[in-house]
Coordinates of C-alpha atoms in Angstrom, one line a residue:
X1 CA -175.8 -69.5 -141.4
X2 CA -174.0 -67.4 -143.5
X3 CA -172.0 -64.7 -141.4
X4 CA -170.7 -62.7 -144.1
X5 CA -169.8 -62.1 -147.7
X6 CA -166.7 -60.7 -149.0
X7 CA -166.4 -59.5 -152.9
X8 CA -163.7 -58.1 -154.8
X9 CA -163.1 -56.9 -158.5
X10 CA -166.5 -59.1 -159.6
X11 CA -168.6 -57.2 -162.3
X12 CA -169.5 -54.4 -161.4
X13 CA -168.6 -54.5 -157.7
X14 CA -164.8 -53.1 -156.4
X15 CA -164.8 -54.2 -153.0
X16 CA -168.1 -55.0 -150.6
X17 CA -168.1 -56.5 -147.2
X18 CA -171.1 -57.1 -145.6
X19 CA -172.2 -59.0 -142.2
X20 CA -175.3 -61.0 -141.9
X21 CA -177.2 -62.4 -138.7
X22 CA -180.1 -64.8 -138.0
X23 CA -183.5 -63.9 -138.8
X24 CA -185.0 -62.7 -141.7
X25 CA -182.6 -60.2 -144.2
X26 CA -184.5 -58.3 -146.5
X27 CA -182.5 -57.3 -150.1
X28 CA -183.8 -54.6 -152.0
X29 CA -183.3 -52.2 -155.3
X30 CA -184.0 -50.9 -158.2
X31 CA -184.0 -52.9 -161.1
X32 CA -181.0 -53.2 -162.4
X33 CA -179.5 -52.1 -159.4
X34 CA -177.2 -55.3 -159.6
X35 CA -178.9 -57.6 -157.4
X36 CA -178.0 -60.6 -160.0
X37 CA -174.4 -59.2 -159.3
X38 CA -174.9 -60.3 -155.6
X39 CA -176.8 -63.4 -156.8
X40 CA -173.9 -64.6 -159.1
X41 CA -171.2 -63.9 -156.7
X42 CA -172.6 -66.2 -154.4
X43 CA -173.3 -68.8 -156.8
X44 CA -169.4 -68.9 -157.2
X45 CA -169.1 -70.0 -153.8
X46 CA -171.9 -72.9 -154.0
X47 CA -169.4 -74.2 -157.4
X48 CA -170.4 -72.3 -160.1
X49 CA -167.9 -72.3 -162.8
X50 CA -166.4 -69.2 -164.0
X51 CA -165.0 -67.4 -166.6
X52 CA -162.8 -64.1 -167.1
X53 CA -165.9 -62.1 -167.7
X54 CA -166.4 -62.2 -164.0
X55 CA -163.4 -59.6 -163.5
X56 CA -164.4 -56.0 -163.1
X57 CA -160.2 -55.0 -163.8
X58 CA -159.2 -58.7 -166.0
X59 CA -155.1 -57.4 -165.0
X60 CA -156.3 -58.3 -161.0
X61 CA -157.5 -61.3 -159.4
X62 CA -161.1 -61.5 -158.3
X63 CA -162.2 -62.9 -154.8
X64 CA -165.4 -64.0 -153.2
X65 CA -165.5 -65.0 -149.6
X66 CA -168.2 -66.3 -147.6
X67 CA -167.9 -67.6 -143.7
X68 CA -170.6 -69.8 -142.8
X69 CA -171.7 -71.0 -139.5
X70 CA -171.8 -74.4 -139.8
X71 CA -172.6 -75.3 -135.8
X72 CA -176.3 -76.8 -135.9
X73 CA -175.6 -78.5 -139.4
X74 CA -174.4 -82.3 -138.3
X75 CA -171.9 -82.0 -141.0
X76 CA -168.7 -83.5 -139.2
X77 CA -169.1 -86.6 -141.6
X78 CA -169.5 -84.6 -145.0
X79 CA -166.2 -82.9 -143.9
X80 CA -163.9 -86.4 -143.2
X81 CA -165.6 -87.7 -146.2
X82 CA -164.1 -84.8 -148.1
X83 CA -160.6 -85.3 -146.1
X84 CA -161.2 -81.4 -144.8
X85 CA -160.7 -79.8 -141.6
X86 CA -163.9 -79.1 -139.4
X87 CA -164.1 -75.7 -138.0
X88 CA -167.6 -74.4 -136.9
X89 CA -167.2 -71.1 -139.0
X90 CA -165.8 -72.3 -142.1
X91 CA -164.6 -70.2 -144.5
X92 CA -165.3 -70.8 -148.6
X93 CA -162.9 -68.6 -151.1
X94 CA -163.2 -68.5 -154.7
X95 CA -160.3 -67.0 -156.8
X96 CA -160.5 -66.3 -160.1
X97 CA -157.0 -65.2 -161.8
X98 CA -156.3 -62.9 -164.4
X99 CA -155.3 -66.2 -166.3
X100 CA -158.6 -67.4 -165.7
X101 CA -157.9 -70.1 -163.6
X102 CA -160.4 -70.6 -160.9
X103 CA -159.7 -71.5 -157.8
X104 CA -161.5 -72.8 -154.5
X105 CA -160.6 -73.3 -151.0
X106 CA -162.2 -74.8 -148.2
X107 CA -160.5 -73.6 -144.4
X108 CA -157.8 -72.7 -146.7
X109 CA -157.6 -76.2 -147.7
X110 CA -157.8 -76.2 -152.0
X111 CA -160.6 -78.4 -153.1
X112 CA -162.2 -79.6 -156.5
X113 CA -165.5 -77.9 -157.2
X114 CA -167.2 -81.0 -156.9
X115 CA -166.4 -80.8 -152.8
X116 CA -167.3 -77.0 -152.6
X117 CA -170.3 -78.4 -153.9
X118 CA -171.0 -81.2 -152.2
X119 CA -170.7 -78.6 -149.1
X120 CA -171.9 -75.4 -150.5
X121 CA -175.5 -77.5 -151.4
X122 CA -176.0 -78.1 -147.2
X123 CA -175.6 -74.5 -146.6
X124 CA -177.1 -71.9 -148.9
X125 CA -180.8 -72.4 -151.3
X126 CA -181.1 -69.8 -154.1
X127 CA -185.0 -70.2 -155.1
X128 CA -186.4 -67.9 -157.9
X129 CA -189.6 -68.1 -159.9
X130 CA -187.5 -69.6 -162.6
X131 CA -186.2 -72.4 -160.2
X132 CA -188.9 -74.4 -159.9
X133 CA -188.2 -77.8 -161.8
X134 CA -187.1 -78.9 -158.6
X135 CA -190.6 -79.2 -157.7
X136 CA -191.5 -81.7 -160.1
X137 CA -188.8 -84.0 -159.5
X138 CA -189.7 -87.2 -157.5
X139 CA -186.6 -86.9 -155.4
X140 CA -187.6 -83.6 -154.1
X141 CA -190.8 -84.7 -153.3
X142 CA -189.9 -87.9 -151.8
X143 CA -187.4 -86.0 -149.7
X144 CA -190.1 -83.4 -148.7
X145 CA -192.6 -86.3 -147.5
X146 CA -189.4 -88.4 -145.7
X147 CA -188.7 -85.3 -143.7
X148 CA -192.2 -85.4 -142.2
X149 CA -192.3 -89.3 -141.9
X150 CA -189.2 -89.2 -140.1
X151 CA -187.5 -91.6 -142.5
X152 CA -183.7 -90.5 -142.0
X153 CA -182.6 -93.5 -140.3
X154 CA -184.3 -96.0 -142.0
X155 CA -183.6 -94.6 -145.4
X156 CA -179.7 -94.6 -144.4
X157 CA -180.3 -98.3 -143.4
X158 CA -181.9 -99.1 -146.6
X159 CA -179.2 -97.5 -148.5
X160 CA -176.7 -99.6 -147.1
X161 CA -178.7 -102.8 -147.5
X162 CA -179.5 -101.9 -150.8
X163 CA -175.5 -101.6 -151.5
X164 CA -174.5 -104.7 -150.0
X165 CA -177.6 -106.3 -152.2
X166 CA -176.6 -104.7 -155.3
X167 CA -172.7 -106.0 -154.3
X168 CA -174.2 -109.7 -153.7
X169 CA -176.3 -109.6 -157.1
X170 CA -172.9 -108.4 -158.7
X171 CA -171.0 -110.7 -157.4
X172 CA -173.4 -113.8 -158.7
X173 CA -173.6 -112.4 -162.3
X174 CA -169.6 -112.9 -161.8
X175 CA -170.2 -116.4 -160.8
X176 CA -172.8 -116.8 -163.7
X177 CA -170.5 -115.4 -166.2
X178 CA -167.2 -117.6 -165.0
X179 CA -170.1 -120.8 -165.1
X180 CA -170.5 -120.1 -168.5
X181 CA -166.8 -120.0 -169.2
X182 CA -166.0 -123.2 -167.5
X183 CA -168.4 -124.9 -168.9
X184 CA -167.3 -124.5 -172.3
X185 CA -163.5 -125.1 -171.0
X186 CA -164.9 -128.2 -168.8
X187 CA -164.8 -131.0 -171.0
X188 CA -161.4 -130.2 -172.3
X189 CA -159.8 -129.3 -169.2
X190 CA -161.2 -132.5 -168.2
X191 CA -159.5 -134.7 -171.0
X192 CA -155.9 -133.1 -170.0
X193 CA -156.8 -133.6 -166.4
X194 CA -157.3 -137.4 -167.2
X195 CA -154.1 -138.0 -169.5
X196 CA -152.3 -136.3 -166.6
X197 CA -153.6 -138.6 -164.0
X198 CA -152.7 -141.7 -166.1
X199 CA -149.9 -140.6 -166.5
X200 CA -149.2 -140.9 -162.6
X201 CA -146.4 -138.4 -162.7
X202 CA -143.9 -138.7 -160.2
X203 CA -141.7 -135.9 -159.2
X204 CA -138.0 -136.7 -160.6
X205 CA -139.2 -140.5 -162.5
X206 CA -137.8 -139.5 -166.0
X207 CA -133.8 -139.7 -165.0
X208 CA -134.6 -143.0 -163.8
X209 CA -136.7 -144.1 -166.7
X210 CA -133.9 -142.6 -168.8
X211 CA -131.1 -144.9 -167.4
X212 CA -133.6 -148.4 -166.8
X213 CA -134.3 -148.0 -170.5
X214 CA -130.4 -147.4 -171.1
X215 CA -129.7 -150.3 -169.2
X216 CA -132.5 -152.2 -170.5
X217 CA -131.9 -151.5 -174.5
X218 CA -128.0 -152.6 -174.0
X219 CA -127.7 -155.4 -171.2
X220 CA -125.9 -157.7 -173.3
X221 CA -123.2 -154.8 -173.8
X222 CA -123.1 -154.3 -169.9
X223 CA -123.2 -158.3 -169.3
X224 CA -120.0 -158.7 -171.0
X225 CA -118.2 -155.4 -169.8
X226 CA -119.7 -156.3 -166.3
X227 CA -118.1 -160.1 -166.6
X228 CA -114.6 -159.4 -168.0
X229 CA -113.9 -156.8 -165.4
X230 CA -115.1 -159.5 -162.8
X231 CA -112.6 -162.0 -164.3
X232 CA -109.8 -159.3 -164.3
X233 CA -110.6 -158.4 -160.5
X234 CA -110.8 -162.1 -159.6
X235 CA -108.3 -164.5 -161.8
X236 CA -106.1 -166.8 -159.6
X237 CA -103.1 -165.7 -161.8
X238 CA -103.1 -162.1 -162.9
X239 CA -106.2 -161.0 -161.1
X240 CA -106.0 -157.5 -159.6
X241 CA -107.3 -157.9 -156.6
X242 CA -104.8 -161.2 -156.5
X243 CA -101.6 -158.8 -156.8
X244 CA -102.7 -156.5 -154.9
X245 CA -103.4 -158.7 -152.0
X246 CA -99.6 -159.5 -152.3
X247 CA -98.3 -155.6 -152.7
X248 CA -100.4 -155.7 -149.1
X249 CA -98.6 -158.2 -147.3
X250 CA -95.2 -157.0 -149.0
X251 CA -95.3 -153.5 -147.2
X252 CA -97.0 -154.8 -144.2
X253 CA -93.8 -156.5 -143.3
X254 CA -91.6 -153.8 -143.7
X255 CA -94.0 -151.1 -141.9
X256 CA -92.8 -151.9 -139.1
X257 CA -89.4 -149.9 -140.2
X258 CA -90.5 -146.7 -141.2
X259 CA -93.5 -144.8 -140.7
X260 CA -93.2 -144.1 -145.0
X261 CA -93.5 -147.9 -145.5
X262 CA -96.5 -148.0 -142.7
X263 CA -98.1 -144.9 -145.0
X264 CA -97.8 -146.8 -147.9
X265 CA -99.5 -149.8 -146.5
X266 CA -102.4 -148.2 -145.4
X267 CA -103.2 -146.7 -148.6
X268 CA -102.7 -149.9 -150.3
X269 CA -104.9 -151.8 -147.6
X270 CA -107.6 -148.8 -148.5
X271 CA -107.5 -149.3 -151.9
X272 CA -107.9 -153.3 -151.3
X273 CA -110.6 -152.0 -149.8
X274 CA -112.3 -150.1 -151.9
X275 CA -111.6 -152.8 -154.9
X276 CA -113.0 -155.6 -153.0
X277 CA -116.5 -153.3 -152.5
X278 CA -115.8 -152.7 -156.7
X279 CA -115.6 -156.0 -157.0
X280 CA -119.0 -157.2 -154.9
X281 CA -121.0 -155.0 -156.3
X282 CA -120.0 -156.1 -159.9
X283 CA -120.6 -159.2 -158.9
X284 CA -124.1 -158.1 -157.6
X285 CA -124.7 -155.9 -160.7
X286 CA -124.3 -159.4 -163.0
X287 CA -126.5 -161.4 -160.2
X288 CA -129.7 -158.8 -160.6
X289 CA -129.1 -158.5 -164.8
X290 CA -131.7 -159.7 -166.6
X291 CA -133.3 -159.3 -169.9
X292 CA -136.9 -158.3 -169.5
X293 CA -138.3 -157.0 -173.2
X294 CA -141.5 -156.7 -171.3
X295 CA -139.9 -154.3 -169.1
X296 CA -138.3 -152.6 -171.5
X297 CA -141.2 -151.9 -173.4
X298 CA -143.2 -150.6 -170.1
X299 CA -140.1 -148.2 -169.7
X300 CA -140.2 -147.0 -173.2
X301 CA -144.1 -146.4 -173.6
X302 CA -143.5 -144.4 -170.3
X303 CA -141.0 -142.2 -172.0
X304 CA -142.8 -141.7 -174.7
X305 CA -145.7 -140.2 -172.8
X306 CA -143.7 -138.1 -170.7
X307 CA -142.5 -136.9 -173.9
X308 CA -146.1 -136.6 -175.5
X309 CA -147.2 -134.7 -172.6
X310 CA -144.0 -132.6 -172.2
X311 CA -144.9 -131.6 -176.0
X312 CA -148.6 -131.0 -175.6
X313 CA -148.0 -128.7 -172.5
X314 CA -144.5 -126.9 -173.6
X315 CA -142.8 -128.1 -170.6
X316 CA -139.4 -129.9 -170.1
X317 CA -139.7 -131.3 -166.4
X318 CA -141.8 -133.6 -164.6
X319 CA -142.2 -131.3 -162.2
X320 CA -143.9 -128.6 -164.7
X321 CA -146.4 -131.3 -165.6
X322 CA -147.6 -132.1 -161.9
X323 CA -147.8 -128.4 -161.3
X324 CA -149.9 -128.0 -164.6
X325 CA -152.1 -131.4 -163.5
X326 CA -153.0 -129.4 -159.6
X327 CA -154.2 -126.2 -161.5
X328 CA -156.3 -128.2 -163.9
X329 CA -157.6 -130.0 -160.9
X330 CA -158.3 -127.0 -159.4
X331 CA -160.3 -125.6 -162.5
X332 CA -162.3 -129.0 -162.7
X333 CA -163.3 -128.8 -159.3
X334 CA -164.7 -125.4 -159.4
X335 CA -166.2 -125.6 -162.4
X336 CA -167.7 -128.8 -160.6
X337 CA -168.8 -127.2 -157.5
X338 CA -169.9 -123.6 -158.7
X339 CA -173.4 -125.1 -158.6
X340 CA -173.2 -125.1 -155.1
X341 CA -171.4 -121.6 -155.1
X342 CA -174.2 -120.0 -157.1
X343 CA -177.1 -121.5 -154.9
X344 CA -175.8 -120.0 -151.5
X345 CA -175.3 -116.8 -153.6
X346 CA -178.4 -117.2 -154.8
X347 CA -179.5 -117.8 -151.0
X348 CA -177.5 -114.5 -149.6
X349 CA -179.5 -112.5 -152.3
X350 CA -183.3 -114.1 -151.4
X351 CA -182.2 -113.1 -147.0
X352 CA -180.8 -109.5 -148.5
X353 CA -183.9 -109.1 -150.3
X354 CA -186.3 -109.7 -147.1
X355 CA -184.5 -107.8 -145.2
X356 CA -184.7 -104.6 -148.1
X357 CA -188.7 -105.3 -148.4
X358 CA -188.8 -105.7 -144.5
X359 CA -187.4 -102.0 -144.2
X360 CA -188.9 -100.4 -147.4
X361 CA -192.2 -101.7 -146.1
X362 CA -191.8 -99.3 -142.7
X363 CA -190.8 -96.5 -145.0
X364 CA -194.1 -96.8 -147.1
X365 CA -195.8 -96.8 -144.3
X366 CA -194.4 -93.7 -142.3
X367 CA -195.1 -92.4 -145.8
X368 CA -198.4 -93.2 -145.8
X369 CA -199.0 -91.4 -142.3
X370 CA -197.0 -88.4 -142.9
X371 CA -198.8 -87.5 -146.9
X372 CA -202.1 -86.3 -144.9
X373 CA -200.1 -84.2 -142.3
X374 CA -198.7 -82.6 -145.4
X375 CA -201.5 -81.9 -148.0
X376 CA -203.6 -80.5 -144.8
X377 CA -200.3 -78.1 -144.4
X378 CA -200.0 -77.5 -147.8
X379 CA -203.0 -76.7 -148.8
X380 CA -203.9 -74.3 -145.8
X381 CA -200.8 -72.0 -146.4
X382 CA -201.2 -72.1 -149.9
X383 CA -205.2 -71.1 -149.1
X384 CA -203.9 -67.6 -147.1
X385 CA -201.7 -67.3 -150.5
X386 CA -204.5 -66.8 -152.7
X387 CA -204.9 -70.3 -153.8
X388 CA -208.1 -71.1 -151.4
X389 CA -208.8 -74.4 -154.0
X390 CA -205.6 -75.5 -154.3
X391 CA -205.9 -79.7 -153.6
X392 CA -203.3 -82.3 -153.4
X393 CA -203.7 -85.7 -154.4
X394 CA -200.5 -87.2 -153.2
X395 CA -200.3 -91.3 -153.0
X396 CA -197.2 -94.2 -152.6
X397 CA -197.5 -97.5 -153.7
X398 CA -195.1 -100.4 -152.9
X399 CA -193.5 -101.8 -156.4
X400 CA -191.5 -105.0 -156.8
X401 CA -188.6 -102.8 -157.2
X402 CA -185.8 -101.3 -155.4
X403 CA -184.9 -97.7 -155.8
X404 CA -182.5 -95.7 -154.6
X405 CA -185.2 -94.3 -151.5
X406 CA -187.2 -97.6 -151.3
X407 CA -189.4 -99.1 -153.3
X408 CA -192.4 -96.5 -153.4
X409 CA -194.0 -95.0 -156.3
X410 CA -195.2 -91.9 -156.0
X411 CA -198.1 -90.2 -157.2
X412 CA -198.1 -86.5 -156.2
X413 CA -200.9 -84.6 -158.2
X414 CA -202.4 -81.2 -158.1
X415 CA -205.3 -79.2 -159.2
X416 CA -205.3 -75.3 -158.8
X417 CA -209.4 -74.7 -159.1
X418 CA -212.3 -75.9 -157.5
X419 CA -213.8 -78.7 -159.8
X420 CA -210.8 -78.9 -162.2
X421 CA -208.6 -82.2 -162.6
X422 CA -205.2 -83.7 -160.9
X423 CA -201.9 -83.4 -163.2
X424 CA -198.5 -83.4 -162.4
X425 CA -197.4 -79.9 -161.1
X426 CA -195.4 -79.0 -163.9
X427 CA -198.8 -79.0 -166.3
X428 CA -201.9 -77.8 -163.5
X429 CA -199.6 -74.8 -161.8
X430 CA -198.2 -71.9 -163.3
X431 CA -195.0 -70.1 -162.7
X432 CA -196.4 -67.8 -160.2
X433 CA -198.1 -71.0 -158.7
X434 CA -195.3 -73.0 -158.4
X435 CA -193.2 -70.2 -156.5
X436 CA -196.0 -70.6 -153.8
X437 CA -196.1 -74.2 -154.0
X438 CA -192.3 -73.8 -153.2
X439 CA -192.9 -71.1 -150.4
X440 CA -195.2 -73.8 -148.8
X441 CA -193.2 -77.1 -149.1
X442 CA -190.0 -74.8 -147.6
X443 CA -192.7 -73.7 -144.8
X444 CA -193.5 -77.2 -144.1
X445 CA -189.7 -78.3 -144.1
X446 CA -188.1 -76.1 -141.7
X447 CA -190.3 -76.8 -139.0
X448 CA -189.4 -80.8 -139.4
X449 CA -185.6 -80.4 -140.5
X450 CA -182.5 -77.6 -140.0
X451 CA -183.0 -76.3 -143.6
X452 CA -180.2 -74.8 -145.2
X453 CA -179.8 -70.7 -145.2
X454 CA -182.6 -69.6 -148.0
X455 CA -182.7 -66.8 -150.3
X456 CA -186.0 -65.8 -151.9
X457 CA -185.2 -64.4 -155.1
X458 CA -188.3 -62.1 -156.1
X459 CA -190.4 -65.0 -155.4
X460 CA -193.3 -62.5 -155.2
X461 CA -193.5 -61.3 -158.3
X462 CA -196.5 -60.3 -159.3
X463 CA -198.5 -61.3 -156.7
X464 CA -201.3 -58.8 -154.4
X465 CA -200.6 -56.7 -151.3
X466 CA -202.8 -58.7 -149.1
X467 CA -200.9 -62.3 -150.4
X468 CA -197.3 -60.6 -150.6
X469 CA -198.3 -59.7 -146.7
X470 CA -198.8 -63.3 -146.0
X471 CA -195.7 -64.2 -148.1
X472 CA -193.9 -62.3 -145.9
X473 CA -195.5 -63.7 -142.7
X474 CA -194.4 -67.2 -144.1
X475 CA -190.7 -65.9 -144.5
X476 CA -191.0 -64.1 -141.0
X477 CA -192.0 -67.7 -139.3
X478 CA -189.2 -69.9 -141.2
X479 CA -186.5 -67.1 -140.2
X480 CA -187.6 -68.2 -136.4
X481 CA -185.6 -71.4 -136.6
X482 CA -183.2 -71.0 -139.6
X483 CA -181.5 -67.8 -141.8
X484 CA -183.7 -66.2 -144.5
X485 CA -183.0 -64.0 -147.5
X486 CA -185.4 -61.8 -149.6
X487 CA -184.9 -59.9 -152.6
X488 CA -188.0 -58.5 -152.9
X489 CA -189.6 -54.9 -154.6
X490 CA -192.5 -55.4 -152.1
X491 CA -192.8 -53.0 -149.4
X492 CA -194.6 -55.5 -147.4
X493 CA -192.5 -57.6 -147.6
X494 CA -189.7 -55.3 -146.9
X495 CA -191.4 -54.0 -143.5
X496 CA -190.7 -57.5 -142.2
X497 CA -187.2 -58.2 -141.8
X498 CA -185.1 -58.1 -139.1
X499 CA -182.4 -56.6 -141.3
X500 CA -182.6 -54.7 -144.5
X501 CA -179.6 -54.5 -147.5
X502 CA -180.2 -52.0 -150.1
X503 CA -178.2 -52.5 -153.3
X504 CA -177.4 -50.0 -155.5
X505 CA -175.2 -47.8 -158.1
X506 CA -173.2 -45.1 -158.3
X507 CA -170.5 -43.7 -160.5
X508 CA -167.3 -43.4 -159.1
X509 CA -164.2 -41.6 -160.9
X510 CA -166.6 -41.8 -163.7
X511 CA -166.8 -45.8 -163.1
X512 CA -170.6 -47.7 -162.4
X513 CA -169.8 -49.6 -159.6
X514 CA -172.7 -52.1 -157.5
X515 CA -172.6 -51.9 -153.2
X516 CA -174.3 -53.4 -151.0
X517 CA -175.3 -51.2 -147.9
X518 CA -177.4 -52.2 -144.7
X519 CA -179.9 -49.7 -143.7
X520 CA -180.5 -48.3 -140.4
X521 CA -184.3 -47.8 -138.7
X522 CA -184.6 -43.8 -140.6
X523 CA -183.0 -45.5 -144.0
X524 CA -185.6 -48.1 -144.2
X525 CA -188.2 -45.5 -143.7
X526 CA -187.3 -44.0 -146.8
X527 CA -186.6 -47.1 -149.1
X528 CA -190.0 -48.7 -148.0
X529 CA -191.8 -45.2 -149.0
X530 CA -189.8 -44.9 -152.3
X531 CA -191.4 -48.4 -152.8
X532 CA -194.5 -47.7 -152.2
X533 CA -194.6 -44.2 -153.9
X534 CA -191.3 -43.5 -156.2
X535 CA -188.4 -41.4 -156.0
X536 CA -190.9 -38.3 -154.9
X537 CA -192.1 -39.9 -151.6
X538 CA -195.5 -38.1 -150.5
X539 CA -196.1 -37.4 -146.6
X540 CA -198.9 -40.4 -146.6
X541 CA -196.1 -42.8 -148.4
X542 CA -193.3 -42.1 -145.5
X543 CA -196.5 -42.8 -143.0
X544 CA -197.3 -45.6 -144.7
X545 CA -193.8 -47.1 -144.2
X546 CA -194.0 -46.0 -140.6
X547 CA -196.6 -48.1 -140.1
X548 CA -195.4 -51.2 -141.6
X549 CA -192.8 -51.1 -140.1
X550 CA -194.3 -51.0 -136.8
X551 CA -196.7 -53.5 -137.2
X552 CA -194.0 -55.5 -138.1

């Protein structure tokens, strides 16, 4: 509900404050009064853009604030999923500097005008004659019949499914797409897989290649070294291990003297040591050398492929090549198994898509019950607005299709005149038609849903006494349960507010400027008999307005 409006230095208005209750708030004055003043003001606060020409002084900022009560509107979610603070009376600014930078706030929180929006949208509905497309929209009219059929959980439950579905069908066209890549990159992947594996690649083998082929390509060389340092180490005469032996047994008999000679004989003794491990495994070294071409020529085909491969794949280690040989393996044995991959994709998409008809098929069908309740409701208000052959031919049809509300297509038809044909309501209802049509479906709404606050904007434009009473009597009956506005030149519809707001001019300091005044019980008296009769109100005009306003 909105509690009040505050506007500063907008058009043609200084400064107006003005509080609003529940019921049904009647707006009235004379054309050109500046009741599109009032109008554009608050479409500033549902996210209008705006522009300098919006200043009344361009050297001083211009603000519009509204406070809405926002208590019996459920929107505790829209607020976290616009990271704002929840406050039951929530407060909207607009600013608009001198610069002409615009901005909004929320609580006093700044927001984008896409979240004052998304907000403003659940709170106020500006409906004039020329705001009618909505009507003709499929969305609207789905949304009219889902709020009779009750379809607000099972249309949230659908649109969940229908995103994890969409997710699924995404993620297989990802599979299908990397299929298609693989496969081309299979074969050859593949090939490089197989020269790796044939390879048989072991961590650390190419030093020890490397010094089997050294050893193999120059045994002779290391035969003869090998044997003519055995033959020093072991010759009878001069041999070194020979004279050493005898150093040893020199200084063993003197280290008994000194603890310097006993030093030097255990170093010695080491060293004999040492030498005579030298010498066996020398003499091991000659016992396991043996020419082996064959061998050799195993070790260097080895090397050479290691080298090959180290070429192909720009590496320098074994170690790089086994790494490369896992990822290949890996890409081989996905591309080998996404078959599988795609089938229970594949599967996940057949159960999501049961599960979407399953619950599309019980909104059809609340559908289906609710369309009578509505064209029998329709068609009886629009009857007592002058329209007594107005028909609806309203049908769903369940399409192999999902939508964004299910998978119905509608068929909502309409025919203003006894006899005459079914057309879309854009082409068999005029403008005048269509604001009825409007006042109807609203009708209908708020006695299934908490609408939004309304304001009629001269809805009634050029329709009868007798209809614009019954007009009225429909705005009277929706104000019951939700906050409605009229701007209206009607004085039957004027008698039936609960409230009445006259707007008007006057010249101030030689300035026009546009207010905004509520009228008490004596004030309303007079506006409704200038409406009926002019500016020179006759004794049976004021006694008219008397007596709408009673009866009222």
């Amino acid at each position: 509900m909105l509690s009040s409006l505050s506007i500063k230095n907008y058009a043609l208005i200084d400064n107006l404050q003005v509080n609003f209750n529940n019921g049904l708030s009647i707006i009235t004055g004379e054309t050109g009064a500046g009741k599109s003043i009032l109008l554009g003001g608050l479409s500033l606060i549902l996210g209008k853009r705006a522009d300098l020409s919006s200043l009344k002084d361009t050297t001083q900022k211009c603000i519009i604030e509204a406070v809405f009560d926002v208590s019996n509107y459920n929107l505790k979610t829209l607020f976290e999923t616009e990271d704002l603070d929840y406050e039951t009376q929530t407060i909207i600014r607009r600013e608009i500097l001198p610069s002409g930078k615009s901005r909004a706030f929320i609580n006093d929180s700044p927001v984008k005008l896409s979240s004052l929006q998304a907000l403003s949208e659940r709170l106020i509905d500006i409906h004039s004659q020329h705001q009618t497309l909505q009507l003709t929209s499929d969305d609207f009219q789905f949304q009219v019949i889902d709020a009779l059929a009750d379809n607000h959980t099972l249309l949230q439950q659908y649109t969940k499914e229908l995103k994890d579905y969409k997710k699924l069908q995404k993620e297989l066209k990802s599979l299908l797409v990397f299929q298609a890549e693989a496969i081309k990159e299979y074969d050859y992947n593949a090939f490089l897989l197989n020269e790796l594996i044939e390879a048989n690649l072991i961590e650390g083998e190419q030093q020890a290649l490397e010094e089997e082929y050294e050893t193999l390509n120059n045994i002779e060389g290391i035969q003869e070294k090998l044997s003519e340092s055995y033959k020093l180490l072991d010759d009878e005469q001069i041999g070194v291990l020979t004279t050493l032996t005898s150093v040893k047994n020199n200084l063993q008999n003197i280290s008994g003297f000194s603890t310097k000679y006993e030093d030097l004989f255990n170093r010695v003794n080491s060293s004999l040591i040492d030498l005579n491990d030298v010498f066996s495994e020398i003499d091991a070294l000659q016992e396991g050398l043996e020419a082996d071409p064959n061998r050799l020529e195993v070790v260097d085909s080895k090397l050479k492929t290691l080298h090959n491969l180290m070429q192909k794949h720009l590496t320098t280690e074994v170690s790089e090549l086994i790494k490369i040989k896992n990822e290949l393996e890996d890409k081989v044995t996905t591309t080998e198994h996404l078959d599988d991959d795609i089938n229970k994709k594949q599967a996940e998409i057949e159960t999501q898509k049961t599960q979407l008809k399953s619950i599309s098929k019980q909104i059809s069908e609340n559908r289906s019950k609710a369309i009578p309740v509505l064209k029998k409701q329709l068609e009886l208000i629009l009857k007592s607005l002058g329209m007594p052959n107005a028909q609806f031919k309203i049908e769903v049809a369940l399409v192999d299709q999902f939508f964004s509300n299910g998978q119905d297509e509608l068929t909502f038809l309409f025919s203003a005149n006894k006899g005459g044909s079914f057309n879309a309501l854009k082409k068999a209802a005029s403008g005048g038609e269509l604001s009825r049509i409007m006042l109807a479906i609203k009708s209908v709404l708020s006695k299934y849903v908490q609408l939004p606050t309304i304001m009629f904007d001269e809805i009634d434009t050029g329709v009868s006494g007798e209809i614009s009473n019954k007009m009225g009597d429909i705005m009277l009956q929706m104000s019951k349960t939700m906050q409605v506005f009229s701007i209206t030149h009607l004085p039957q519809i004027a008698a039936k507010g609960d409230a009445h707001f006259k707007v008007y001019k006057e010249d101030v300091n030689e300035v026009t400027q546009t207010n905004l005044v509520k009228l008490n019980h004596d004030e309303r008296i007079v506006e409704i008999a200038q409406m009926l009769g002019g500016l020179e109100m006759s004794s049976s005009a004021i006694a008219h307005a008397k007596e709408l306003l009673t009866n009222n």
